[in-house]
PDB file of C-alpha atoms in Angstrom:
ATOM      1  CA  GLU G   1     -26.812  50.277  42.666  1.00 76.00           C
ATOM      2  CA  PRO G   2     -30.163  50.017  43.579  1.00 82.00           C
ATOM      3  CA  GLU G   3     -32.109  46.513  43.378  1.00 93.00           C
ATOM      4  CA  VAL G   4     -35.115  44.757  44.157  1.00 96.00           C
ATOM      5  CA  THR G   5     -35.116  42.843  47.403  1.00 97.00           C
ATOM      6  CA  GLN G   6     -37.592  40.047  48.502  1.00 98.00           C
ATOM      7  CA  THR G   7     -38.160  38.196  51.450  1.00 97.00           C
ATOM      8  CA  PRO G   8     -38.130  35.797  53.017  1.00 97.00           C
ATOM      9  CA  SER G   9     -35.628  33.830  50.682  1.00 97.00           C
ATOM     10  CA  HIS G  10     -37.321  30.601  51.636  1.00 97.00           C
ATOM     11  CA  GLN G  11     -40.609  29.597  52.857  1.00 97.00           C
ATOM     12  CA  VAL G  12     -42.076  26.202  53.835  1.00 98.00           C
ATOM     13  CA  THR G  13     -45.667  25.759  54.568  1.00 98.00           C
ATOM     14  CA  GLN G  14     -48.286  23.385  54.738  1.00 97.00           C
ATOM     15  CA  MET G  15     -50.891  22.838  52.023  1.00 97.00           C
ATOM     16  CA  GLY G  16     -53.895  25.250  52.408  1.00 97.00           C
ATOM     17  CA  GLN G  17     -52.070  27.654  54.529  1.00 98.00           C
ATOM     18  CA  GLU G  18     -51.957  31.375  53.429  1.00 98.00           C
ATOM     19  CA  VAL G  19     -48.406  32.857  52.461  1.00 98.00           C
ATOM     20  CA  ILE G  20     -47.363  36.180  51.809  1.00 97.00           C
ATOM     21  CA  LEU G  21     -44.165  36.854  49.774  1.00 98.00           C
ATOM     22  CA  ARG G  22     -42.867  40.342  49.935  1.00 97.00           C
ATOM     23  CA  CYS G  23     -40.869  42.450  47.533  1.00 97.00           C
ATOM     24  CA  VAL G  24     -39.550  45.952  47.950  1.00 97.00           C
ATOM     25  CA  PRO G  25     -39.140  47.565  44.301  1.00 95.00           C
ATOM     26  CA  ILE G  26     -36.664  49.742  43.298  1.00 93.00           C
ATOM     27  CA  SER G  27     -37.684  53.198  44.749  1.00 90.00           C
ATOM     28  CA  ASN G  28     -38.529  55.423  41.537  1.00 87.00           C
ATOM     29  CA  HIS G  29     -40.028  52.759  39.751  1.00 90.00           C
ATOM     30  CA  LEU G  30     -43.926  52.472  39.205  1.00 89.00           C
ATOM     31  CA  TYR G  31     -44.447  49.112  37.452  1.00 92.00           C
ATOM     32  CA  PHE G  32     -44.302  45.927  39.448  1.00 94.00           C
ATOM     33  CA  TYR G  33     -44.271  42.236  38.585  1.00 95.00           C
ATOM     34  CA  TRP G  34     -44.659  38.768  39.895  1.00 97.00           C
ATOM     35  CA  TYR G  35     -43.190  35.820  38.042  1.00 97.00           C
ATOM     36  CA  ARG G  36     -42.634  32.323  39.062  1.00 97.00           C
ATOM     37  CA  GLN G  37     -40.503  29.448  37.946  1.00 97.00           C
ATOM     38  CA  ILE G  38     -41.386  25.980  38.872  1.00 97.00           C
ATOM     39  CA  LEU G  39     -38.063  23.646  39.127  1.00 94.00           C
ATOM     40  CA  GLY G  40     -36.905  22.773  35.910  1.00 91.00           C
ATOM     41  CA  GLN G  41     -39.344  24.907  33.783  1.00 94.00           C
ATOM     42  CA  LYS G  42     -39.610  28.385  32.312  1.00 94.00           C
ATOM     43  CA  VAL G  43     -40.026  31.618  33.885  1.00 96.00           C
ATOM     44  CA  GLU G  44     -43.736  32.583  33.785  1.00 96.00           C
ATOM     45  CA  PHE G  45     -45.524  35.722  34.165  1.00 95.00           C
ATOM     46  CA  LEU G  46     -48.129  35.801  36.868  1.00 97.00           C
ATOM     47  CA  VAL G  47     -49.043  39.646  37.348  1.00 96.00           C
ATOM     48  CA  SER G  48     -48.520  43.167  36.774  1.00 93.00           C
ATOM     49  CA  PHE G  49     -49.394  46.096  38.867  1.00 93.00           C
ATOM     50  CA  TYR G  50     -49.380  50.047  38.288  1.00 90.00           C
ATOM     51  CA  ASN G  51     -51.228  52.896  40.198  1.00 89.00           C
ATOM     52  CA  ASN G  52     -52.400  50.494  42.610  1.00 90.00           C
ATOM     53  CA  GLU G  53     -54.340  48.130  40.439  1.00 92.00           C
ATOM     54  CA  ILE G  54     -53.467  44.935  38.425  1.00 94.00           C
ATOM     55  CA  SER G  55     -52.814  45.933  34.829  1.00 91.00           C
ATOM     56  CA  GLU G  56     -52.311  42.607  33.283  1.00 91.00           C
ATOM     57  CA  LYS G  57     -52.306  38.943  34.681  1.00 93.00           C
ATOM     58  CA  SER G  58     -51.813  35.420  33.458  1.00 94.00           C
ATOM     59  CA  GLU G  59     -54.342  32.417  33.717  1.00 95.00           C
ATOM     60  CA  ILE G  60     -52.355  31.332  36.546  1.00 95.00           C
ATOM     61  CA  PHE G  61     -53.185  34.266  38.357  1.00 96.00           C
ATOM     62  CA  ASP G  62     -56.457  32.909  39.649  1.00 95.00           C
ATOM     63  CA  ASP G  63     -58.553  33.548  42.578  1.00 95.00           C
ATOM     64  CA  GLN G  64     -55.899  32.205  45.089  1.00 96.00           C
ATOM     65  CA  PHE G  65     -53.497  34.986  44.201  1.00 97.00           C
ATOM     66  CA  SER G  66     -53.886  38.436  44.961  1.00 97.00           C
ATOM     67  CA  VAL G  67     -51.239  41.367  45.046  1.00 97.00           C
ATOM     68  CA  GLU G  68     -51.044  44.620  47.233  1.00 95.00           C
ATOM     69  CA  ARG G  69     -48.844  47.769  47.658  1.00 92.00           C
ATOM     70  CA  PRO G  70     -49.738  48.258  51.217  1.00 86.00           C
ATOM     71  CA  ASP G  71     -47.387  51.309  51.936  1.00 86.00           C
ATOM     72  CA  GLY G  72     -45.106  53.207  49.587  1.00 77.00           C
ATOM     73  CA  SER G  73     -42.248  50.586  49.561  1.00 86.00           C
ATOM     74  CA  ASN G  74     -43.615  47.217  49.752  1.00 93.00           C
ATOM     75  CA  PHE G  75     -45.373  44.921  46.938  1.00 96.00           C
ATOM     76  CA  THR G  76     -46.728  41.765  48.182  1.00 97.00           C
ATOM     77  CA  LEU G  77     -48.025  38.409  46.782  1.00 98.00           C
ATOM     78  CA  LYS G  78     -50.554  36.552  48.874  1.00 98.00           C
ATOM     79  CA  ILE G  79     -51.564  32.877  47.872  1.00 98.00           C
ATOM     80  CA  ARG G  80     -54.583  32.174  50.129  1.00 96.00           C
ATOM     81  CA  SER G  81     -54.573  28.607  50.550  1.00 95.00           C
ATOM     82  CA  THR G  82     -51.676  27.084  49.015  1.00 97.00           C
ATOM     83  CA  LYS G  83     -51.334  23.748  47.035  1.00 97.00           C
ATOM     84  CA  LEU G  84     -48.488  21.289  46.343  1.00 97.00           C
ATOM     85  CA  GLU G  85     -48.270  22.724  42.595  1.00 96.00           C
ATOM     86  CA  ASP G  86     -47.417  26.519  44.058  1.00 97.00           C
ATOM     87  CA  SER G  87     -43.943  25.205  45.094  1.00 98.00           C
ATOM     88  CA  ALA G  88     -41.694  27.087  43.063  1.00 98.00           C
ATOM     89  CA  MET G  89     -39.388  30.263  42.877  1.00 98.00           C
ATOM     90  CA  TYR G  90     -41.275  33.413  42.942  1.00 98.00           C
ATOM     91  CA  PHE G  91     -39.568  36.493  41.553  1.00 98.00           C
ATOM     92  CA  CYS G  92     -40.436  40.000  41.917  1.00 97.00           C
ATOM     93  CA  ALA G  93     -39.488  42.630  39.273  1.00 96.00           C
ATOM     94  CA  SER G  94     -40.103  46.354  38.952  1.00 94.00           C
ATOM     95  CA  LYS G  95     -39.539  49.179  36.055  1.00 91.00           C
ATOM     96  CA  VAL G  96     -39.378  52.751  36.074  1.00 86.00           C
ATOM     97  CA  GLY G  97     -42.113  53.550  33.481  1.00 77.00           C
ATOM     98  CA  ARG G  98     -44.329  52.166  30.716  1.00 69.00           C
ATOM     99  CA  LEU G  99     -41.917  53.000  28.063  1.00 68.00           C
ATOM    100  CA  LYS G 100     -39.077  51.867  29.975  1.00 61.00           C
ATOM    101  CA  GLU G 101     -39.068  48.058  29.342  1.00 65.00           C
ATOM    102  CA  THR G 102     -36.178  47.133  31.358  1.00 87.00           C
ATOM    103  CA  GLN G 103     -37.357  44.924  34.222  1.00 92.00           C
ATOM    104  CA  TYR G 104     -34.939  44.434  37.108  1.00 94.00           C
ATOM    105  CA  PHE G 105     -35.830  41.241  39.007  1.00 96.00           C
ATOM    106  CA  GLY G 106     -35.197  40.359  42.733  1.00 97.00           C
ATOM    107  CA  PRO G 107     -33.238  37.285  43.839  1.00 97.00           C
ATOM    108  CA  GLY G 108     -36.482  35.516  44.648  1.00 97.00           C
ATOM    109  CA  THR G 109     -38.221  33.591  47.287  1.00 98.00           C
ATOM    110  CA  ARG G 110     -38.280  29.870  47.339  1.00 98.00           C
ATOM    111  CA  LEU G 111     -41.700  28.368  48.486  1.00 98.00           C
ATOM    112  CA  LEU G 112     -42.056  24.822  49.207  1.00 98.00           C
ATOM    113  CA  VAL G 113     -45.453  23.468  50.195  1.00 98.00           C
ATOM    114  CA  LEU G 114     -45.964  20.317  51.652  1.00 97.00           C
TER     115      LEU G 114
ATOM    116  CA  ASP Y   1     -44.803  39.447  21.220  1.00 67.00           C
ATOM    117  CA  ALA Y   2     -42.510  37.855  18.391  1.00 68.00           C
ATOM    118  CA  LYS Y   3     -41.365  34.164  19.062  1.00 89.00           C
ATOM    119  CA  THR Y   4     -37.616  33.440  19.412  1.00 95.00           C
ATOM    120  CA  THR Y   5     -35.539  30.436  18.920  1.00 96.00           C
ATOM    121  CA  GLN Y   6     -32.269  29.715  20.628  1.00 97.00           C
ATOM    122  CA  PRO Y   7     -30.116  26.688  20.867  1.00 97.00           C
ATOM    123  CA  THR Y   8     -30.570  24.606  23.958  1.00 97.00           C
ATOM    124  CA  SER Y   9     -27.064  25.071  24.857  1.00 97.00           C
ATOM    125  CA  MET Y  10     -23.395  26.097  24.260  1.00 97.00           C
ATOM    126  CA  ASP Y  11     -19.834  25.864  25.615  1.00 97.00           C
ATOM    127  CA  CYS Y  12     -17.231  28.270  25.431  1.00 96.00           C
ATOM    128  CA  ALA Y  13     -13.564  28.156  26.912  1.00 97.00           C
ATOM    129  CA  GLU Y  14     -12.887  30.612  29.549  1.00 97.00           C
ATOM    130  CA  GLY Y  15     -11.480  33.953  28.380  1.00 97.00           C
ATOM    131  CA  ARG Y  16     -12.621  33.506  24.892  1.00 97.00           C
ATOM    132  CA  ALA Y  17     -15.588  35.163  23.493  1.00 97.00           C
ATOM    133  CA  ALA Y  18     -19.159  33.562  23.882  1.00 98.00           C
ATOM    134  CA  ASN Y  19     -21.453  34.230  20.976  1.00 98.00           C
ATOM    135  CA  LEU Y  20     -24.956  33.429  21.732  1.00 98.00           C
ATOM    136  CA  PRO Y  21     -27.571  33.509  18.699  1.00 98.00           C
ATOM    137  CA  CYS Y  22     -31.230  34.421  18.512  1.00 97.00           C
ATOM    138  CA  ASN Y  23     -33.639  33.982  15.670  1.00 97.00           C
ATOM    139  CA  HIS Y  24     -36.806  36.303  15.702  1.00 95.00           C
ATOM    140  CA  SER Y  25     -37.905  36.307  12.217  1.00 94.00           C
ATOM    141  CA  THR Y  26     -41.345  37.671  13.034  1.00 92.00           C
ATOM    142  CA  ILE Y  27     -40.218  40.643  14.926  1.00 92.00           C
ATOM    143  CA  SER Y  28     -42.005  43.546  13.988  1.00 89.00           C
ATOM    144  CA  GLY Y  29     -41.164  47.163  13.702  1.00 86.00           C
ATOM    145  CA  ASN Y  30     -41.655  48.398  17.033  1.00 85.00           C
ATOM    146  CA  GLU Y  31     -40.133  45.372  18.867  1.00 89.00           C
ATOM    147  CA  TYR Y  32     -37.108  45.389  21.020  1.00 90.00           C
ATOM    148  CA  VAL Y  33     -34.578  42.449  21.710  1.00 93.00           C
ATOM    149  CA  TYR Y  34     -33.722  42.010  25.114  1.00 93.00           C
ATOM    150  CA  TRP Y  35     -31.165  39.516  26.816  1.00 96.00           C
ATOM    151  CA  TYR Y  36     -31.433  38.457  30.196  1.00 96.00           C
ATOM    152  CA  ARG Y  37     -29.484  35.706  31.942  1.00 97.00           C
ATOM    153  CA  GLN Y  38     -30.196  33.370  35.080  1.00 97.00           C
ATOM    154  CA  ILE Y  39     -27.400  32.162  37.143  1.00 95.00           C
ATOM    155  CA  HIS Y  40     -28.619  28.992  38.719  1.00 89.00           C
ATOM    156  CA  SER Y  41     -31.817  29.732  40.558  1.00 83.00           C
ATOM    157  CA  GLN Y  42     -31.421  33.420  40.925  1.00 93.00           C
ATOM    158  CA  GLY Y  43     -33.624  36.035  39.548  1.00 96.00           C
ATOM    159  CA  PRO Y  44     -33.131  36.805  36.013  1.00 96.00           C
ATOM    160  CA  GLN Y  45     -30.748  39.774  35.292  1.00 96.00           C
ATOM    161  CA  TYR Y  46     -30.878  42.191  32.677  1.00 94.00           C
ATOM    162  CA  ILE Y  47     -27.806  42.288  30.251  1.00 96.00           C
ATOM    163  CA  ILE Y  48     -28.486  44.392  27.350  1.00 95.00           C
ATOM    164  CA  HIS Y  49     -31.326  45.482  24.714  1.00 93.00           C
ATOM    165  CA  GLY Y  50     -31.584  47.081  21.358  1.00 92.00           C
ATOM    166  CA  LEU Y  51     -34.083  47.959  18.738  1.00 91.00           C
ATOM    167  CA  LYS Y  52     -31.846  47.868  15.244  1.00 91.00           C
ATOM    168  CA  ASN Y  53     -28.485  49.376  16.205  1.00 89.00           C
ATOM    169  CA  ASN Y  54     -25.798  47.502  17.636  1.00 94.00           C
ATOM    170  CA  GLU Y  55     -25.394  47.835  21.325  1.00 96.00           C
ATOM    171  CA  THR Y  56     -22.624  47.557  23.814  1.00 97.00           C
ATOM    172  CA  ASN Y  57     -22.414  48.148  27.587  1.00 95.00           C
ATOM    173  CA  GLU Y  58     -20.112  46.792  30.543  1.00 95.00           C
ATOM    174  CA  MET Y  59     -21.253  43.207  30.116  1.00 94.00           C
ATOM    175  CA  ALA Y  60     -21.886  42.470  26.540  1.00 97.00           C
ATOM    176  CA  SER Y  61     -22.517  43.499  22.970  1.00 98.00           C
ATOM    177  CA  LEU Y  62     -25.737  42.850  20.887  1.00 98.00           C
ATOM    178  CA  ILE Y  63     -25.403  42.632  17.314  1.00 98.00           C
ATOM    179  CA  ILE Y  64     -28.672  42.616  15.574  1.00 97.00           C
ATOM    180  CA  THR Y  65     -28.671  41.941  11.718  1.00 96.00           C
ATOM    181  CA  GLU Y  66     -29.917  44.826   9.158  1.00 95.00           C
ATOM    182  CA  ASP Y  67     -33.261  42.682   8.616  1.00 95.00           C
ATOM    183  CA  ARG Y  68     -33.396  42.361  12.490  1.00 95.00           C
ATOM    184  CA  LYS Y  69     -34.670  38.655  12.139  1.00 95.00           C
ATOM    185  CA  SER Y  70     -31.671  37.273  14.276  1.00 97.00           C
ATOM    186  CA  SER Y  71     -29.263  39.153  16.895  1.00 97.00           C
ATOM    187  CA  THR Y  72     -26.082  37.638  18.417  1.00 98.00           C
ATOM    188  CA  LEU Y  73     -25.182  38.390  22.122  1.00 98.00           C
ATOM    189  CA  ILE Y  74     -21.401  38.529  22.625  1.00 98.00           C
ATOM    190  CA  LEU Y  75     -19.797  38.022  25.904  1.00 97.00           C
ATOM    191  CA  PRO Y  76     -16.253  39.258  24.983  1.00 97.00           C
ATOM    192  CA  HIS Y  77     -13.968  37.178  27.451  1.00 95.00           C
ATOM    193  CA  ALA Y  78     -16.009  34.823  29.162  1.00 97.00           C
ATOM    194  CA  THR Y  79     -15.541  33.822  32.962  1.00 97.00           C
ATOM    195  CA  LEU Y  80     -16.688  30.937  34.706  1.00 97.00           C
ATOM    196  CA  ARG Y  81     -18.990  33.174  36.559  1.00 96.00           C
ATOM    197  CA  ASP Y  82     -21.001  33.677  33.088  1.00 97.00           C
ATOM    198  CA  THR Y  83     -22.094  30.180  33.165  1.00 97.00           C
ATOM    199  CA  ALA Y  84     -25.724  30.594  33.031  1.00 98.00           C
ATOM    200  CA  VAL Y  85     -29.248  30.481  31.160  1.00 97.00           C
ATOM    201  CA  TYR Y  86     -29.502  33.210  28.552  1.00 98.00           C
ATOM    202  CA  TYR Y  87     -32.724  34.559  27.383  1.00 97.00           C
ATOM    203  CA  CYS Y  88     -33.436  36.586  24.162  1.00 97.00           C
ATOM    204  CA  ILE Y  89     -36.681  38.113  24.223  1.00 94.00           C
ATOM    205  CA  VAL Y  90     -38.405  40.058  21.970  1.00 91.00           C
ATOM    206  CA  THR Y  91     -41.118  42.740  23.031  1.00 86.00           C
ATOM    207  CA  HIS Y  92     -42.712  45.943  22.484  1.00 77.00           C
ATOM    208  CA  ASN Y  93     -41.358  48.663  24.418  1.00 59.00           C
ATOM    209  CA  ALA Y  94     -44.515  49.591  26.057  1.00 57.00           C
ATOM    210  CA  GLY Y  95     -45.482  45.739  26.666  1.00 57.00           C
ATOM    211  CA  ASN Y  96     -46.055  44.491  29.738  1.00 73.00           C
ATOM    212  CA  MET Y  97     -44.806  40.960  30.895  1.00 86.00           C
ATOM    213  CA  LEU Y  98     -41.787  39.383  29.514  1.00 90.00           C
ATOM    214  CA  THR Y  99     -42.106  36.049  27.851  1.00 91.00           C
ATOM    215  CA  PHE Y 100     -39.330  33.903  28.694  1.00 93.00           C
ATOM    216  CA  GLY Y 101     -38.656  30.904  26.723  1.00 92.00           C
ATOM    217  CA  GLY Y 102     -36.203  27.792  27.272  1.00 92.00           C
ATOM    218  CA  GLY Y 103     -32.982  30.047  26.686  1.00 96.00           C
ATOM    219  CA  THR Y 104     -29.486  28.985  26.032  1.00 98.00           C
ATOM    220  CA  ARG Y 105     -27.672  27.055  28.616  1.00 97.00           C
ATOM    221  CA  LEU Y 106     -24.144  28.511  28.283  1.00 98.00           C
ATOM    222  CA  MET Y 107     -21.288  26.654  30.147  1.00 97.00           C
ATOM    223  CA  VAL Y 108     -17.925  28.138  30.378  1.00 97.00           C
ATOM    224  CA  LYS Y 109     -14.930  25.738  30.723  1.00 96.00           C
ATOM    225  CA  PRO Y 110     -11.753  26.394  32.195  1.00 95.00           C
TER     226      PRO Y 110
END
């Protein structure tokens, strides 16, 4: 069964460093998402991406964040200058099309900012 | 999207049916009810969804009341591996983001 994959599974970085989290969505999916979950808190929406542009973003997704689909398979989340409060699990998700709401999630990347 | 209310936690004996309720009294006519679960800190896993009819798949059954103001997710024979946080989410089919609440922490006990 096709699944969303994410790399790395764990990332430790120093405050102020840039990190890139990578996702490979399910191959025929056209809509892509990033969510995050701070330890012990709810899963929060960050951004959605379709047709090579952001379609929706939350207040969390400020100028420090960016997303990109650099090729036909990868979908990346970049944090330009990490802060301690960026420590969280980051989940990528994808879905087939606009009217197919079922989003499928990857296993997540655990980011720790020191 | 409509807000949902779920119990914070529930216990279930292994092998018994787990019935997880969800209230969504402000649901609108074109909103679907989705259920996901999250085992430990893994990515949310899709379980099932429905609009107004009851639905069943290999994982679970979803019972939606006639007025659509509440629903119940049924795991027919809960196993220890079903211990997880279960999220009930109401959303438009063409909506974009999923809004996760606190969910119900289901503990399946031997």
